[in-house]
Amino acid sequence: MADYSGYFESRKIALVGVSGSPRKFGNAVHRTLKDRGFEVFPVHPSLKEINGSRCFEHLGELPPEVSTLVVAVAPHTAVEVIREAIDSPMKRIWFQQGADFSQAAEAARNAGMEVVSNKCVLLYAPPVTGFHGFHRFLARLIGRL
């Protein structure tokens, strides 16, 4: 299994793709990371708050010590997110699985950022327990982790 511990060392993670709807995946990522003890910095152009966390309108507003970004938006939006991330303290980008982020991932790599793509952050952000722990076990069992 690849070592992604650098993405989680600081326990501070920015998240682009949160939603005001509790049923949306970005909202679930935010809640789960918070429940696991991470300080999550949601970025959303119009929300002021989500699940008790202040939302930031732009990546440039984030504290400088936040250097890991989870991207859970559509691929065409992700390219714009990376353009903004290039001018921010972001060093590590995690593209949530489920879509083809190859263009955005290439832009991030070309800017010198570490990139993980097509993997679910919830299978790696410690501690991995419950449903995600079981899913991680199955992924290891069939060689997909």
PDB file of C-alpha atoms in Angstrom:
ATOM      1  CA  MET A   1       0.000   0.000   0.000  1.00  0.00           C
ATOM      2  CA  ALA A   2       1.317   3.452  -0.904  1.00  0.00           C
ATOM      3  CA  ASP A   3       2.236   5.796   1.942  1.00  0.00           C
ATOM      4  CA  TYR A   4      -0.026   8.838   2.012  1.00  0.00           C
ATOM      5  CA  SER A   5       0.785   9.820   5.606  1.00  0.00           C
ATOM      6  CA  GLY A   6       2.218  13.179   4.496  1.00  0.00           C
ATOM      7  CA  TYR A   7      -1.263  14.238   3.483  1.00  0.00           C
ATOM      8  CA  PHE A   8      -2.534  13.790   7.027  1.00  0.00           C
ATOM      9  CA  GLU A   9       0.402  14.725   9.307  1.00  0.00           C
ATOM     10  CA  SER A  10      -0.673  18.273  10.100  1.00  0.00           C
ATOM     11  CA  ARG A  11      -4.298  17.241  10.751  1.00  0.00           C
ATOM     12  CA  LYS A  12      -5.328  20.372   8.776  1.00  0.00           C
ATOM     13  CA  ILE A  13      -7.080  19.817   5.451  1.00  0.00           C
ATOM     14  CA  ALA A  14      -8.748  22.188   3.009  1.00  0.00           C
ATOM     15  CA  LEU A  15     -11.792  20.826   1.192  1.00  0.00           C
ATOM     16  CA  VAL A  16     -13.240  22.136  -2.061  1.00  0.00           C
ATOM     17  CA  GLY A  17     -16.602  20.621  -2.906  1.00  0.00           C
ATOM     18  CA  VAL A  18     -18.635  21.011   0.271  1.00  0.00           C
ATOM     19  CA  SER A  19     -22.349  21.534  -0.113  1.00  0.00           C
ATOM     20  CA  GLY A  20     -25.151  22.952   1.960  1.00  0.00           C
ATOM     21  CA  SER A  21     -26.991  19.674   1.433  1.00  0.00           C
ATOM     22  CA  PRO A  22     -26.205  17.067   4.101  1.00  0.00           C
ATOM     23  CA  ARG A  23     -26.785  14.313   1.513  1.00  0.00           C
ATOM     24  CA  LYS A  24     -24.018  15.461  -0.836  1.00  0.00           C
ATOM     25  CA  PHE A  25     -20.683  13.655  -0.795  1.00  0.00           C
ATOM     26  CA  GLY A  26     -18.582  16.744  -0.052  1.00  0.00           C
ATOM     27  CA  ASN A  27     -20.628  17.318   3.073  1.00  0.00           C
ATOM     28  CA  ALA A  28     -20.045  13.698   4.158  1.00  0.00           C
ATOM     29  CA  VAL A  29     -16.284  14.064   3.598  1.00  0.00           C
ATOM     30  CA  HIS A  30     -16.286  17.213   5.733  1.00  0.00           C
ATOM     31  CA  ARG A  31     -18.231  15.590   8.578  1.00  0.00           C
ATOM     32  CA  THR A  32     -16.177  12.395   8.529  1.00  0.00           C
ATOM     33  CA  LEU A  33     -12.810  14.175   8.528  1.00  0.00           C
ATOM     34  CA  LYS A  34     -13.971  16.363  11.427  1.00  0.00           C
ATOM     35  CA  ASP A  35     -15.179  13.278  13.301  1.00  0.00           C
ATOM     36  CA  ARG A  36     -11.709  11.767  12.823  1.00  0.00           C
ATOM     37  CA  GLY A  37     -10.109  14.762  14.513  1.00  0.00           C
ATOM     38  CA  PHE A  38      -9.007  16.783  11.504  1.00  0.00           C
ATOM     39  CA  GLU A  39      -9.333  20.532  11.365  1.00  0.00           C
ATOM     40  CA  VAL A  40     -11.168  20.954   8.068  1.00  0.00           C
ATOM     41  CA  PHE A  41     -11.188  24.222   6.145  1.00  0.00           C
ATOM     42  CA  PRO A  42     -14.111  24.122   3.700  1.00  0.00           C
ATOM     43  CA  VAL A  43     -13.863  26.337   0.627  1.00  0.00           C
ATOM     44  CA  HIS A  44     -17.120  27.442  -0.984  1.00  0.00           C
ATOM     45  CA  PRO A  45     -17.891  30.668  -2.881  1.00  0.00           C
ATOM     46  CA  SER A  46     -21.204  31.381  -1.146  1.00  0.00           C
ATOM     47  CA  LEU A  47     -21.575  29.306   2.041  1.00  0.00           C
ATOM     48  CA  LYS A  48     -20.514  31.039   5.247  1.00  0.00           C
ATOM     49  CA  GLU A  49     -20.560  27.952   7.482  1.00  0.00           C
ATOM     50  CA  ILE A  50     -20.994  24.200   7.240  1.00  0.00           C
ATOM     51  CA  ASN A  51     -21.231  21.659  10.054  1.00  0.00           C
ATOM     52  CA  GLY A  52     -19.864  24.230  12.502  1.00  0.00           C
ATOM     53  CA  SER A  53     -16.851  25.174  10.348  1.00  0.00           C
ATOM     54  CA  ARG A  54     -16.312  28.594   8.823  1.00  0.00           C
ATOM     55  CA  CYS A  55     -16.275  28.433   5.020  1.00  0.00           C
ATOM     56  CA  PHE A  56     -13.617  30.270   3.054  1.00  0.00           C
ATOM     57  CA  GLU A  57     -14.506  31.854  -0.254  1.00  0.00           C
ATOM     58  CA  HIS A  58     -11.075  31.277  -1.850  1.00  0.00           C
ATOM     59  CA  LEU A  59      -8.008  29.119  -1.200  1.00  0.00           C
ATOM     60  CA  GLY A  60      -5.979  32.303  -0.747  1.00  0.00           C
ATOM     61  CA  GLU A  61      -7.916  33.065   2.453  1.00  0.00           C
ATOM     62  CA  LEU A  62      -6.748  29.890   4.199  1.00  0.00           C
ATOM     63  CA  PRO A  63      -4.126  29.955   6.955  1.00  0.00           C
ATOM     64  CA  PRO A  64      -0.636  29.355   5.518  1.00  0.00           C
ATOM     65  CA  GLU A  65      -0.146  26.129   7.499  1.00  0.00           C
ATOM     66  CA  VAL A  66      -2.930  24.407   5.521  1.00  0.00           C
ATOM     67  CA  SER A  67      -1.049  22.675   2.710  1.00  0.00           C
ATOM     68  CA  THR A  68      -3.262  19.678   1.876  1.00  0.00           C
ATOM     69  CA  LEU A  69      -6.313  20.065  -0.353  1.00  0.00           C
ATOM     70  CA  VAL A  70      -9.048  17.509  -1.008  1.00  0.00           C
ATOM     71  CA  VAL A  71     -10.883  18.186  -4.284  1.00  0.00           C
ATOM     72  CA  ALA A  72     -14.424  16.808  -4.535  1.00  0.00           C
ATOM     73  CA  VAL A  73     -15.842  18.795  -7.449  1.00  0.00           C
ATOM     74  CA  ALA A  74     -16.524  18.082 -11.117  1.00  0.00           C
ATOM     75  CA  PRO A  75     -13.378  17.694 -13.265  1.00  0.00           C
ATOM     76  CA  HIS A  76     -14.027  20.872 -15.289  1.00  0.00           C
ATOM     77  CA  THR A  77     -14.194  22.828 -12.027  1.00  0.00           C
ATOM     78  CA  ALA A  78     -11.099  21.079 -10.654  1.00  0.00           C
ATOM     79  CA  VAL A  79      -8.877  22.692 -13.297  1.00  0.00           C
ATOM     80  CA  GLU A  80      -9.898  26.134 -11.999  1.00  0.00           C
ATOM     81  CA  VAL A  81      -9.333  24.976  -8.423  1.00  0.00           C
ATOM     82  CA  ILE A  82      -5.767  23.964  -9.309  1.00  0.00           C
ATOM     83  CA  ARG A  83      -5.107  27.308 -10.988  1.00  0.00           C
ATOM     84  CA  GLU A  84      -6.070  28.942  -7.701  1.00  0.00           C
ATOM     85  CA  ALA A  85      -4.118  26.376  -5.646  1.00  0.00           C
ATOM     86  CA  ILE A  86      -0.904  27.186  -7.515  1.00  0.00           C
ATOM     87  CA  ASP A  87      -0.931  30.629  -5.880  1.00  0.00           C
ATOM     88  CA  SER A  88      -1.696  29.229  -2.418  1.00  0.00           C
ATOM     89  CA  PRO A  89       0.292  27.271   0.194  1.00  0.00           C
ATOM     90  CA  MET A  90      -1.065  23.961  -1.154  1.00  0.00           C
ATOM     91  CA  LYS A  91       1.606  21.288  -1.574  1.00  0.00           C
ATOM     92  CA  ARG A  92      -0.538  18.165  -1.674  1.00  0.00           C
ATOM     93  CA  ILE A  93      -3.701  17.645  -3.718  1.00  0.00           C
ATOM     94  CA  TRP A  94      -6.075  14.712  -3.250  1.00  0.00           C
ATOM     95  CA  PHE A  95      -8.584  14.280  -6.086  1.00  0.00           C
ATOM     96  CA  GLN A  96     -11.531  12.304  -4.769  1.00  0.00           C
ATOM     97  CA  GLN A  97     -12.333   9.175  -6.763  1.00  0.00           C
ATOM     98  CA  GLY A  98     -15.268   8.959  -9.114  1.00  0.00           C
ATOM     99  CA  ALA A  99     -14.263  11.175 -12.030  1.00  0.00           C
ATOM    100  CA  ASP A 100     -11.431  11.744 -14.507  1.00  0.00           C
ATOM    101  CA  PHE A 101      -9.230  14.436 -12.988  1.00  0.00           C
ATOM    102  CA  SER A 102      -6.298  13.780 -15.339  1.00  0.00           C
ATOM    103  CA  GLN A 103      -6.125  17.342 -16.696  1.00  0.00           C
ATOM    104  CA  ALA A 104      -6.263  18.947 -13.242  1.00  0.00           C
ATOM    105  CA  ALA A 105      -3.849  16.354 -11.821  1.00  0.00           C
ATOM    106  CA  GLU A 106      -1.351  17.061 -14.598  1.00  0.00           C
ATOM    107  CA  ALA A 107      -1.569  20.810 -13.922  1.00  0.00           C
ATOM    108  CA  ALA A 108      -0.966  20.194 -10.208  1.00  0.00           C
ATOM    109  CA  ARG A 109       2.028  17.934 -10.882  1.00  0.00           C
ATOM    110  CA  ASN A 110       3.474  20.454 -13.334  1.00  0.00           C
ATOM    111  CA  ALA A 111       3.242  23.050 -10.552  1.00  0.00           C
ATOM    112  CA  GLY A 112       5.306  20.777  -8.286  1.00  0.00           C
ATOM    113  CA  MET A 113       2.473  19.526  -6.090  1.00  0.00           C
ATOM    114  CA  GLU A 114       2.129  15.973  -4.795  1.00  0.00           C
ATOM    115  CA  VAL A 115      -1.002  14.381  -6.259  1.00  0.00           C
ATOM    116  CA  VAL A 116      -3.263  11.466  -5.354  1.00  0.00           C
ATOM    117  CA  SER A 117      -6.065  10.746  -7.779  1.00  0.00           C
ATOM    118  CA  ASN A 118      -8.883   8.229  -8.050  1.00  0.00           C
ATOM    119  CA  LYS A 119      -8.740   7.187  -4.400  1.00  0.00           C
ATOM    120  CA  CYS A 120     -11.252   7.841  -1.630  1.00  0.00           C
ATOM    121  CA  VAL A 121      -9.675  10.022   1.048  1.00  0.00           C
ATOM    122  CA  LEU A 122     -11.923   8.390   3.652  1.00  0.00           C
ATOM    123  CA  LEU A 123     -10.148   5.044   3.131  1.00  0.00           C
ATOM    124  CA  TYR A 124      -6.810   6.621   4.079  1.00  0.00           C
ATOM    125  CA  ALA A 125      -7.380   9.496   6.538  1.00  0.00           C
ATOM    126  CA  PRO A 126      -6.740   7.952   9.953  1.00  0.00           C
ATOM    127  CA  PRO A 127      -8.307   6.500  11.921  1.00  0.00           C
ATOM    128  CA  VAL A 128     -10.107   4.385   9.323  1.00  0.00           C
ATOM    129  CA  THR A 129     -12.928   2.533  11.097  1.00  0.00           C
ATOM    130  CA  GLY A 130     -16.477   1.303  10.572  1.00  0.00           C
ATOM    131  CA  PHE A 131     -17.754   1.100   7.006  1.00  0.00           C
ATOM    132  CA  HIS A 132     -14.580   2.636   5.587  1.00  0.00           C
ATOM    133  CA  GLY A 133     -12.418   0.218   7.576  1.00  0.00           C
ATOM    134  CA  PHE A 134     -14.363  -2.709   6.121  1.00  0.00           C
ATOM    135  CA  HIS A 135     -14.179  -1.223   2.616  1.00  0.00           C
ATOM    136  CA  ARG A 136     -10.427  -0.735   3.057  1.00  0.00           C
ATOM    137  CA  PHE A 137     -10.076  -4.388   4.137  1.00  0.00           C
ATOM    138  CA  LEU A 138     -11.960  -5.546   1.024  1.00  0.00           C
ATOM    139  CA  ALA A 139      -9.867  -3.294  -1.226  1.00  0.00           C
ATOM    140  CA  ARG A 140      -6.678  -4.767   0.225  1.00  0.00           C
ATOM    141  CA  LEU A 141      -8.068  -8.272  -0.149  1.00  0.00           C
ATOM    142  CA  ILE A 142      -8.697  -7.860  -3.873  1.00  0.00           C
ATOM    143  CA  GLY A 143      -5.538  -5.825  -4.445  1.00  0.00           C
ATOM    144  CA  ARG A 144      -7.110  -2.449  -5.180  1.00  0.00           C
ATOM    145  CA  LEU A 145      -5.487  -0.499  -2.353  1.00  0.00           C
TER     146      LEU A 145
END
